[in-house]
Amino acid sequence: MKKLVALMMAATMAFSLAACGNSDGGGSTTPAGGADGNTQQAPIPAEKQNVSLRMWGAEEDQTMLQGMIDSFIAEYSDYANITVELGVESEADAKDDVLVDIGAAADVYAFASDQLNDLVAASALQSIDSMDQVLQTYAGKSVADVKSANAAGSVDAATLNGTLYAFPMSADNGYFLLYDSSVLSETDVQSWDSLLAAAGAANKKVGMVMASGWYNASFFYGAGFTTGLNEDGSTAMDWGGTSASGITGVQVVQGMLDITGNSAFLPVADGDTANQIASGSLCAIVSGTWDATAAASAWGDAYKATKLPTFTVNGKQVQQGSVAGFKLVAVNAQSTNAGWATLLADWITNEENQNIRFEKREIGPSNVNAAASDAVTSNIAIAALSEQSAYGVVQVVGGNYWDPTATFGEKIAQGQLARDNEAAIQEALDLLIAGVSQPTQ
């Protein structure tokens, strides 16, 4: 009896601490599930607690996420009466909406990995490392197990200054070239020059989002330029000078203008890629796995994907780079049910649910076992993403990066800069750098 009481007390203490001292953080409720023999499961409580959580997810994932919530509730039904309110929130917009009022944000939400620095700086994220005892006692796994179960890059993207702040959810937040092979050959898609020439000959277009610092940075990254963080939270950017590859920023912009000035190029609004694919006017587009279904529907058996093309810079071919990004799932640092929120975040990112994401939405897993499956490795989009990953970088930028780079990209997309006016191009780059280097408020 003394041993049982001691176990219950230890479990209660662990969960209460994980709940950051809040009365709704789990109390004496001892949820179990998934024990692997390395930890001892908490006993079933005599009286179940009522637990309420809020979770946000992308609009297109709502049905899938509800299924994950239902299985989570069933898994812990012996330990608590759990209700989870599911709301709509894009991973791309999560940071901006969370930082409006952290306390009003959901207990659990997904976000793009490039938002991590700002969320940590605002104290919006619950440290996952501090939830190790919760995971061991109730989920039968440790934080070390979570890390080893996922690709190293995804864990690094979820980590800042040695602390894990989120659960890796996917490893496919990058872009490549999707194309219609009935119009374009494997040779055509190797360079922007041949790609646009073939598209124009077929009276088709090639689309790309230019008015976004996530996409347009690919040309600069490919040419050897970088971005980083200054101590004040602003973005360090070297695009106005000469890269380690001996290429100037002006030359990169000239190469971009050669692309956008071609009649076969179509600047696509951010978020409108699927609609443009469905329109029938495109034979290729720079996008990601999220548009694989739309591409397969539009182009049928002719749908293919590959790495991004090379582009011409000062008479030479330069491989276009990309951003290697990940989707992560966070626990709100101000959650009054942080312990239960941690278990929910862990559940929706486990191997089984990453497999479900791939099956239903073709979302590339960060879980190493899921990623190694035949279904994933034979997937057209995932294979192209893997090919492009050799040229991808993890984008590190401050909060004031996005608006100036979007404006800069729009200038290029709309031909507002003349290719032969190097002084005007340099002035535009200087203005861009001045904007992104403003301290984050």
GROMACS .gro file of C-alpha atoms in nm:
model
  441
    1MET     CA    1   0.000   0.000   0.000
    2LYS     CA    2   0.279   0.243   0.087
    3LYS     CA    3   0.438   0.176  -0.254
    4LEU     CA    4   0.111   0.251  -0.436
    5VAL     CA    5   0.057   0.572  -0.240
    6ALA     CA    6   0.412   0.683  -0.315
    7LEU     CA    7   0.359   0.619  -0.687
    8MET     CA    8   0.037   0.818  -0.693
    9MET     CA    9   0.201   1.107  -0.505
   10ALA     CA   10   0.495   1.111  -0.747
   11ALA     CA   11   0.263   1.113  -1.046
   12THR     CA   12   0.054   1.391  -0.896
   13MET     CA   13   0.359   1.604  -0.826
   14ALA     CA   14   0.496   1.556  -1.178
   15PHE     CA   15   0.174   1.652  -1.347
   16SER     CA   16   0.108   1.949  -1.119
   17LEU     CA   17   0.456   2.085  -1.186
   18ALA     CA   18   0.411   2.039  -1.559
   19ALA     CA   19   0.088   2.233  -1.540
   20CYS     CA   20   0.290   2.531  -1.416
   21GLY     CA   21   0.112   2.529  -1.082
   22ASN     CA   22  -0.237   2.579  -1.224
   23SER     CA   23  -0.523   2.395  -1.058
   24ASP     CA   24  -0.643   2.262  -1.396
   25GLY     CA   25  -0.305   2.121  -1.489
   26GLY     CA   26  -0.388   1.759  -1.419
   27GLY     CA   27  -0.406   1.737  -1.040
   28SER     CA   28  -0.420   1.374  -0.923
   29THR     CA   29  -0.541   1.254  -1.261
   30THR     CA   30  -0.282   1.013  -1.399
   31PRO     CA   31  -0.331   0.957  -1.772
   32ALA     CA   32  -0.145   0.666  -1.922
   33GLY     CA   33  -0.103   0.515  -2.264
   34GLY     CA   34   0.183   0.396  -2.476
   35ALA     CA   35   0.405   0.264  -2.198
   36ASP     CA   36   0.715   0.099  -2.345
   37GLY     CA   37   0.840  -0.084  -2.037
   38ASN     CA   38   1.101   0.178  -1.952
   39THR     CA   39   0.868   0.378  -1.730
   40GLN     CA   40   0.596   0.284  -1.486
   41GLN     CA   41   0.243   0.384  -1.583
   42ALA     CA   42   0.046   0.600  -1.345
   43PRO     CA   43  -0.251   0.426  -1.181
   44ILE     CA   44  -0.607   0.484  -1.294
   45PRO     CA   45  -0.765   0.746  -1.066
   46ALA     CA   46  -1.066   0.667  -0.850
   47GLU     CA   47  -1.239   0.980  -0.981
   48LYS     CA   48  -1.183   1.118  -1.331
   49GLN     CA   49  -1.106   1.485  -1.382
   50ASN     CA   50  -1.281   1.708  -1.633
   51VAL     CA   51  -1.026   1.855  -1.876
   52SER     CA   52  -1.093   2.117  -2.142
   53LEU     CA   53  -0.843   2.207  -2.414
   54ARG     CA   54  -0.841   2.424  -2.724
   55MET     CA   55  -0.647   2.333  -3.037
   56TRP     CA   56  -0.586   2.520  -3.363
   57GLY     CA   57  -0.515   2.367  -3.702
   58ALA     CA   58  -0.525   2.447  -4.072
   59GLU     CA   59  -0.866   2.475  -4.237
   60GLU     CA   60  -0.795   2.193  -4.481
   61ASP     CA   61  -0.693   1.962  -4.193
   62GLN     CA   62  -1.001   2.003  -3.973
   63THR     CA   63  -1.162   1.665  -4.044
   64MET     CA   64  -0.831   1.483  -4.009
   65LEU     CA   65  -0.746   1.664  -3.686
   66GLN     CA   66  -1.086   1.585  -3.537
   67GLY     CA   67  -1.012   1.218  -3.591
   68MET     CA   68  -0.683   1.257  -3.405
   69ILE     CA   69  -0.859   1.436  -3.122
   70ASP     CA   70  -1.118   1.158  -3.098
   71SER     CA   71  -0.845   0.893  -3.073
   72PHE     CA   72  -0.663   1.099  -2.807
   73ILE     CA   73  -0.979   1.125  -2.599
   74ALA     CA   74  -1.037   0.752  -2.634
   75GLU     CA   75  -0.676   0.674  -2.538
   76TYR     CA   76  -0.707   0.863  -2.209
   77SER     CA   77  -1.075   0.797  -2.138
   78ASP     CA   78  -0.999   0.595  -1.825
   79TYR     CA   79  -0.817   0.890  -1.673
   80ALA     CA   80  -1.014   1.202  -1.759
   81ASN     CA   81  -1.327   1.338  -1.922
   82ILE     CA   82  -1.156   1.534  -2.199
   83THR     CA   83  -1.309   1.785  -2.436
   84VAL     CA   84  -1.107   1.954  -2.709
   85GLU     CA   85  -1.238   2.255  -2.899
   86LEU     CA   86  -1.091   2.262  -3.249
   87GLY     CA   87  -1.044   2.597  -3.425
   88VAL     CA   88  -0.908   2.710  -3.760
   89GLU     CA   89  -0.562   2.868  -3.776
   90SER     CA   90  -0.309   2.847  -4.057
   91GLU     CA   91   0.043   2.744  -3.959
   92ALA     CA   92   0.166   3.038  -4.164
   93ASP     CA   93  -0.033   3.290  -3.957
   94ALA     CA   94  -0.002   3.125  -3.615
   95LYS     CA   95   0.274   3.345  -3.476
   96ASP     CA   96   0.106   3.673  -3.567
   97ASP     CA   97  -0.226   3.572  -3.414
   98VAL     CA   98  -0.074   3.414  -3.103
   99LEU     CA   99   0.132   3.723  -3.024
  100VAL     CA  100  -0.177   3.944  -3.033
  101ASP     CA  101  -0.282   3.781  -2.704
  102ILE     CA  102  -0.087   3.475  -2.590
  103GLY     CA  103  -0.333   3.400  -2.311
  104ALA     CA  104  -0.624   3.392  -2.555
  105ALA     CA  105  -0.447   3.158  -2.798
  106ALA     CA  106  -0.513   2.785  -2.814
  107ASP     CA  107  -0.344   2.543  -2.575
  108VAL     CA  108  -0.201   2.352  -2.873
  109TYR     CA  109  -0.131   2.486  -3.222
  110ALA     CA  110   0.087   2.418  -3.525
  111PHE     CA  111   0.328   2.671  -3.672
  112ALA     CA  112   0.603   2.698  -3.933
  113SER     CA  113   0.954   2.651  -3.795
  114ASP     CA  114   1.071   2.997  -3.904
  115GLN     CA  115   0.839   3.146  -3.641
  116LEU     CA  116   1.014   2.976  -3.348
  117ASN     CA  117   1.255   3.258  -3.258
  118ASP     CA  118   0.981   3.520  -3.228
  119LEU     CA  119   0.752   3.291  -3.029
  120VAL     CA  120   1.031   3.204  -2.785
  121ALA     CA  121   1.130   3.571  -2.753
  122ALA     CA  122   0.770   3.651  -2.657
  123SER     CA  123   0.765   3.368  -2.398
  124ALA     CA  124   0.475   3.210  -2.586
  125LEU     CA  125   0.605   2.852  -2.592
  126GLN     CA  126   0.610   2.597  -2.313
  127SER     CA  127   0.946   2.422  -2.297
  128ILE     CA  128   0.900   2.058  -2.396
  129ASP     CA  129   1.218   1.963  -2.210
  130SER     CA  130   1.048   2.066  -1.886
  131MET     CA  131   0.767   1.818  -1.965
  132ASP     CA  132   0.994   1.514  -1.960
  133GLN     CA  133   0.843   1.369  -1.643
  134VAL     CA  134   0.491   1.417  -1.778
  135LEU     CA  135   0.575   1.226  -2.094
  136GLN     CA  136   0.754   0.949  -1.906
  137THR     CA  137   0.480   0.901  -1.650
  138TYR     CA  138   0.179   0.922  -1.877
  139ALA     CA  139   0.288   0.856  -2.237
  140GLY     CA  140   0.560   0.604  -2.165
  141LYS     CA  141   0.827   0.801  -2.349
  142SER     CA  142   1.090   1.062  -2.270
  143VAL     CA  143   1.183   1.384  -2.445
  144ALA     CA  144   1.492   1.198  -2.566
  145ASP     CA  145   1.260   0.944  -2.729
  146VAL     CA  146   1.071   1.224  -2.906
  147LYS     CA  147   1.397   1.364  -3.039
  148SER     CA  148   1.532   1.030  -3.161
  149ALA     CA  149   1.201   0.946  -3.329
  150ASN     CA  150   1.225   1.250  -3.557
  151ALA     CA  151   1.471   1.367  -3.821
  152ALA     CA  152   1.762   1.562  -3.676
  153GLY     CA  153   1.680   1.867  -3.889
  154SER     CA  154   1.326   1.885  -3.755
  155VAL     CA  155   1.450   1.860  -3.395
  156ASP     CA  156   1.706   2.133  -3.460
  157ALA     CA  157   1.431   2.352  -3.607
  158ALA     CA  158   1.226   2.302  -3.288
  159THR     CA  159   1.521   2.384  -3.063
  160LEU     CA  160   1.664   2.719  -2.953
  161ASN     CA  161   1.966   2.763  -2.729
  162GLY     CA  162   1.960   2.394  -2.644
  163THR     CA  163   1.594   2.381  -2.538
  164LEU     CA  164   1.325   2.187  -2.726
  165TYR     CA  165   1.021   2.414  -2.761
  166ALA     CA  166   0.789   2.215  -2.987
  167PHE     CA  167   0.708   1.871  -3.125
  168PRO     CA  168   0.817   1.808  -3.486
  169MET     CA  169   0.512   1.738  -3.705
  170SER     CA  170   0.638   1.735  -4.064
  171ALA     CA  171   0.955   1.769  -4.269
  172ASP     CA  172   0.804   1.890  -4.593
  173ASN     CA  173   0.775   2.263  -4.549
  174GLY     CA  174   0.986   2.339  -4.853
  175TYR     CA  175   0.931   2.392  -5.224
  176PHE     CA  176   1.039   2.248  -5.557
  177LEU     CA  177   0.907   2.236  -5.916
  178LEU     CA  178   0.581   2.059  -6.000
  179TYR     CA  179   0.520   2.021  -6.373
  180ASP     CA  180   0.312   1.875  -6.655
  181SER     CA  181   0.533   1.625  -6.839
  182SER     CA  182   0.301   1.624  -7.141
  183VAL     CA  183   0.425   1.980  -7.205
  184LEU     CA  184   0.773   1.981  -7.050
  185SER     CA  185   1.054   1.731  -7.082
  186GLU     CA  186   1.307   1.639  -6.814
  187THR     CA  187   1.557   1.852  -7.004
  188ASP     CA  188   1.320   2.152  -7.021
  189VAL     CA  189   1.285   2.171  -6.643
  190GLN     CA  190   1.660   2.183  -6.573
  191SER     CA  191   1.690   2.562  -6.619
  192TRP     CA  192   1.459   2.861  -6.608
  193ASP     CA  193   1.571   2.952  -6.960
  194SER     CA  194   1.460   2.624  -7.118
  195LEU     CA  195   1.158   2.597  -6.888
  196LEU     CA  196   1.014   2.930  -6.993
  197ALA     CA  197   1.100   2.874  -7.360
  198ALA     CA  198   0.912   2.542  -7.366
  199ALA     CA  199   0.617   2.685  -7.173
  200GLY     CA  200   0.591   2.980  -7.410
  201ALA     CA  201   0.602   2.753  -7.715
  202ALA     CA  202   0.307   2.559  -7.571
  203ASN     CA  203   0.118   2.880  -7.486
  204LYS     CA  204   0.140   2.792  -7.116
  205LYS     CA  205   0.272   2.967  -6.806
  206VAL     CA  206   0.515   2.887  -6.527
  207GLY     CA  207   0.404   3.018  -6.188
  208MET     CA  208   0.587   3.124  -5.873
  209VAL     CA  209   0.515   3.342  -5.571
  210MET     CA  210   0.759   3.632  -5.585
  211ALA     CA  211   0.604   3.869  -5.331
  212SER     CA  212   0.724   3.660  -5.036
  213GLY     CA  213   1.058   3.649  -4.858
  214TRP     CA  214   1.011   3.277  -4.815
  215TYR     CA  215   1.013   3.215  -5.189
  216ASN     CA  216   1.220   3.497  -5.338
  217ALA     CA  217   1.509   3.435  -5.098
  218SER     CA  218   1.571   3.113  -5.295
  219PHE     CA  219   1.756   3.302  -5.566
  220PHE     CA  220   1.988   3.472  -5.316
  221TYR     CA  221   2.048   3.156  -5.114
  222GLY     CA  222   2.138   2.972  -5.434
  223ALA     CA  223   2.392   3.243  -5.518
  224GLY     CA  224   2.561   3.212  -5.177
  225PHE     CA  225   2.392   3.496  -4.986
  226THR     CA  226   2.265   3.457  -4.630
  227THR     CA  227   2.024   3.583  -4.368
  228GLY     CA  228   2.060   3.569  -3.992
  229LEU     CA  229   1.963   3.734  -3.666
  230ASN     CA  230   2.117   4.039  -3.504
  231GLU     CA  231   2.125   4.074  -3.125
  232ASP     CA  232   1.832   4.316  -3.134
  233GLY     CA  233   1.610   4.064  -3.314
  234SER     CA  234   1.644   4.227  -3.655
  235THR     CA  235   1.754   4.044  -3.968
  236ALA     CA  236   2.117   4.040  -4.079
  237MET     CA  237   2.120   4.040  -4.460
  238ASP     CA  238   2.412   4.059  -4.704
  239TRP     CA  239   2.214   4.073  -5.030
  240GLY     CA  240   2.339   4.419  -5.120
  241GLY     CA  241   2.702   4.315  -5.153
  242THR     CA  242   2.897   4.026  -5.302
  243SER     CA  243   2.844   3.667  -5.190
  244ALA     CA  244   3.107   3.407  -5.109
  245SER     CA  245   3.042   3.275  -5.460
  246GLY     CA  246   3.160   3.604  -5.610
  247ILE     CA  247   2.811   3.706  -5.725
  248THR     CA  248   2.665   4.049  -5.652
  249GLY     CA  249   2.313   4.108  -5.529
  250VAL     CA  250   2.250   4.327  -5.831
  251GLN     CA  251   2.337   4.036  -6.059
  252VAL     CA  252   2.091   3.810  -5.874
  253VAL     CA  253   1.814   4.065  -5.919
  254GLN     CA  254   1.896   4.092  -6.289
  255GLY     CA  255   1.859   3.715  -6.315
  256MET     CA  256   1.522   3.734  -6.138
  257LEU     CA  257   1.409   4.013  -6.371
  258ASP     CA  258   1.500   3.798  -6.672
  259ILE     CA  259   1.255   3.539  -6.537
  260THR     CA  260   0.970   3.770  -6.437
  261GLY     CA  261   1.003   3.968  -6.760
  262ASN     CA  262   0.939   3.659  -6.971
  263SER     CA  263   0.585   3.643  -7.111
  264ALA     CA  264   0.560   3.279  -7.002
  265PHE     CA  265   0.609   3.368  -6.635
  266LEU     CA  266   0.308   3.416  -6.406
  267PRO     CA  267   0.353   3.583  -6.064
  268VAL     CA  268   0.119   3.399  -5.829
  269ALA     CA  269  -0.028   3.548  -5.512
  270ASP     CA  270   0.074   3.372  -5.191
  271GLY     CA  271  -0.200   3.123  -5.104
  272ASP     CA  272  -0.338   3.107  -5.459
  273THR     CA  273  -0.115   2.834  -5.602
  274ALA     CA  274  -0.376   2.555  -5.599
  275ASN     CA  275  -0.629   2.775  -5.776
  276GLN     CA  276  -0.378   2.865  -6.046
  277ILE     CA  277  -0.291   2.498  -6.102
  278ALA     CA  278  -0.661   2.416  -6.137
  279SER     CA  279  -0.709   2.700  -6.387
  280GLY     CA  280  -0.535   2.501  -6.659
  281SER     CA  281  -0.307   2.786  -6.766
  282LEU     CA  282   0.006   2.651  -6.597
  283CYS     CA  283   0.243   2.377  -6.706
  284ALA     CA  284   0.471   2.419  -6.402
  285ILE     CA  285   0.481   2.594  -6.067
  286VAL     CA  286   0.719   2.644  -5.778
  287SER     CA  287   0.532   2.511  -5.475
  288GLY     CA  288   0.531   2.227  -5.222
  289THR     CA  289   0.373   1.901  -5.119
  290TRP     CA  290   0.053   2.082  -5.022
  291ASP     CA  291  -0.018   2.133  -5.394
  292ALA     CA  292   0.064   1.776  -5.499
  293THR     CA  293  -0.299   1.671  -5.499
  294ALA     CA  294  -0.401   1.974  -5.708
  295ALA     CA  295  -0.120   1.904  -5.955
  296ALA     CA  296  -0.211   1.536  -5.985
  297SER     CA  297  -0.574   1.631  -6.043
  298ALA     CA  298  -0.489   1.889  -6.310
  299TRP     CA  299  -0.219   1.697  -6.497
  300GLY     CA  300  -0.317   1.336  -6.430
  301ASP     CA  301  -0.055   1.077  -6.524
  302ALA     CA  302   0.160   1.357  -6.667
  303TYR     CA  303   0.217   1.505  -6.321
  304LYS     CA  304   0.583   1.504  -6.220
  305ALA     CA  305   0.806   1.697  -5.980
  306THR     CA  306   1.175   1.770  -5.951
  307LYS     CA  307   1.426   2.006  -5.791
  308LEU     CA  308   1.415   2.375  -5.876
  309PRO     CA  309   1.582   2.485  -6.202
  310THR     CA  310   1.908   2.672  -6.240
  311PHE     CA  311   1.888   3.040  -6.337
  312THR     CA  312   2.125   3.262  -6.533
  313VAL     CA  313   2.340   3.501  -6.331
  314ASN     CA  314   2.601   3.710  -6.513
  315GLY     CA  315   2.612   3.455  -6.795
  316LYS     CA  316   2.649   3.151  -6.568
  317GLN     CA  317   2.397   2.891  -6.447
  318VAL     CA  318   2.333   2.901  -6.071
  319GLN     CA  319   2.124   2.640  -5.892
  320GLN     CA  320   1.820   2.801  -5.732
  321GLY     CA  321   1.820   2.744  -5.357
  322SER     CA  322   1.523   2.706  -5.125
  323VAL     CA  323   1.410   2.721  -4.764
  324ALA     CA  324   1.419   2.391  -4.577
  325GLY     CA  325   1.134   2.429  -4.333
  326PHE     CA  326   0.938   2.217  -4.091
  327LYS     CA  327   0.596   2.227  -3.929
  328LEU     CA  328   0.596   2.210  -3.549
  329VAL     CA  329   0.330   2.175  -3.279
  330ALA     CA  330   0.350   2.398  -2.974
  331VAL     CA  331   0.211   2.403  -2.623
  332ASN     CA  332   0.104   2.750  -2.512
  333ALA     CA  333   0.321   2.870  -2.224
  334GLN     CA  334   0.012   3.029  -2.065
  335SER     CA  335  -0.205   2.717  -2.092
  336THR     CA  336  -0.385   2.633  -1.770
  337ASN     CA  337  -0.372   2.268  -1.874
  338ALA     CA  338  -0.009   2.252  -1.987
  339GLY     CA  339   0.037   1.889  -1.888
  340TRP     CA  340  -0.265   1.768  -2.083
  341ALA     CA  341  -0.178   2.001  -2.370
  342THR     CA  342   0.167   1.839  -2.386
  343LEU     CA  343   0.010   1.494  -2.411
  344LEU     CA  344  -0.222   1.613  -2.688
  345ALA     CA  345   0.063   1.776  -2.882
  346ASP     CA  346   0.268   1.458  -2.847
  347TRP     CA  347  -0.028   1.245  -2.961
  348ILE     CA  348  -0.105   1.436  -3.281
  349THR     CA  349   0.263   1.426  -3.382
  350ASN     CA  350   0.336   1.060  -3.305
  351GLU     CA  351   0.433   0.806  -3.571
  352GLU     CA  352   0.078   0.681  -3.628
  353ASN     CA  353  -0.067   1.026  -3.679
  354GLN     CA  354   0.221   1.136  -3.903
  355ASN     CA  355   0.136   0.832  -4.116
  356ILE     CA  356  -0.226   0.949  -4.124
  357ARG     CA  357  -0.116   1.298  -4.235
  358PHE     CA  358   0.074   1.148  -4.523
  359GLU     CA  359  -0.209   0.914  -4.625
  360LYS     CA  360  -0.475   1.184  -4.619
  361ARG     CA  361  -0.281   1.497  -4.716
  362GLU     CA  362   0.057   1.379  -4.853
  363ILE     CA  363   0.232   1.570  -4.574
  364GLY     CA  364   0.592   1.449  -4.546
  365PRO     CA  365   0.669   1.297  -4.205
  366SER     CA  366   0.947   1.412  -3.974
  367ASN     CA  367   0.917   1.079  -3.791
  368VAL     CA  368   1.202   0.864  -3.919
  369ASN     CA  369   1.001   0.541  -3.928
  370ALA     CA  370   0.711   0.700  -4.112
  371ALA     CA  371   0.947   0.870  -4.356
  372ALA     CA  372   1.116   0.539  -4.438
  373SER     CA  373   0.796   0.369  -4.554
  374ASP     CA  374   0.764   0.259  -4.918
  375ALA     CA  375   0.462   0.488  -4.963
  376VAL     CA  376   0.660   0.795  -4.862
  377THR     CA  377   0.983   0.717  -5.045
  378SER     CA  378   0.798   0.644  -5.371
  379ASN     CA  379   0.589   0.962  -5.355
  380ILE     CA  380   0.656   1.202  -5.647
  381ALA     CA  381   0.645   1.521  -5.440
  382ILE     CA  382   0.841   1.387  -5.143
  383ALA     CA  383   1.112   1.257  -5.377
  384ALA     CA  384   1.141   1.601  -5.541
  385LEU     CA  385   1.158   1.770  -5.201
  386SER     CA  386   1.434   1.532  -5.099
  387GLU     CA  387   1.624   1.616  -5.421
  388GLN     CA  388   1.589   1.991  -5.357
  389SER     CA  389   1.686   1.956  -4.990
  390ALA     CA  390   2.051   1.942  -5.096
  391TYR     CA  391   2.015   2.311  -5.189
  392GLY     CA  392   1.791   2.416  -4.900
  393VAL     CA  393   1.880   2.623  -4.596
  394VAL     CA  394   1.703   2.675  -4.265
  395GLN     CA  395   1.585   3.034  -4.287
  396VAL     CA  396   1.676   3.242  -3.983
  397VAL     CA  397   1.518   3.589  -3.990
  398GLY     CA  398   1.363   3.845  -3.759
  399GLY     CA  399   1.002   3.958  -3.746
  400ASN     CA  400   1.067   4.264  -3.961
  401TYR     CA  401   1.190   4.053  -4.251
  402TRP     CA  402   0.859   3.968  -4.409
  403ASP     CA  403   0.699   4.295  -4.517
  404PRO     CA  404   1.009   4.447  -4.681
  405THR     CA  405   1.090   4.124  -4.868
  406ALA     CA  406   0.730   4.094  -4.988
  407THR     CA  407   0.739   4.451  -5.119
  408PHE     CA  408   1.077   4.389  -5.281
  409GLY     CA  409   0.950   4.072  -5.449
  410GLU     CA  410   0.643   4.253  -5.579
  411LYS     CA  411   0.865   4.514  -5.745
  412ILE     CA  412   1.049   4.239  -5.928
  413ALA     CA  413   0.730   4.051  -6.017
  414GLN     CA  414   0.569   4.361  -6.164
  415GLY     CA  415   0.878   4.476  -6.354
  416GLN     CA  416   0.915   4.797  -6.157
  417LEU     CA  417   1.293   4.771  -6.180
  418ALA     CA  418   1.476   4.803  -6.512
  419ARG     CA  419   1.730   4.528  -6.569
  420ASP     CA  420   1.998   4.764  -6.705
  421ASN     CA  421   1.958   5.025  -6.429
  422GLU     CA  422   2.206   4.884  -6.180
  423ALA     CA  423   2.195   5.196  -5.962
  424ALA     CA  424   1.818   5.162  -5.916
  425ILE     CA  425   1.853   4.790  -5.837
  426GLN     CA  426   2.121   4.863  -5.579
  427GLU     CA  427   1.901   5.133  -5.428
  428ALA     CA  428   1.613   4.882  -5.400
  429LEU     CA  429   1.844   4.633  -5.228
  430ASP     CA  430   1.969   4.899  -4.987
  431LEU     CA  431   1.610   4.993  -4.904
  432LEU     CA  432   1.527   4.627  -4.846
  433ILE     CA  433   1.821   4.579  -4.612
  434ALA     CA  434   1.733   4.895  -4.420
  435GLY     CA  435   1.380   4.762  -4.371
  436VAL     CA  436   1.471   4.413  -4.250
  437SER     CA  437   1.742   4.548  -4.017
  438GLN     CA  438   1.491   4.747  -3.813
  439PRO     CA  439   1.477   4.612  -3.455
  440THR     CA  440   1.175   4.396  -3.375
  441GLN     CA  441   0.943   4.587  -3.149
   0.00000   0.00000   0.00000
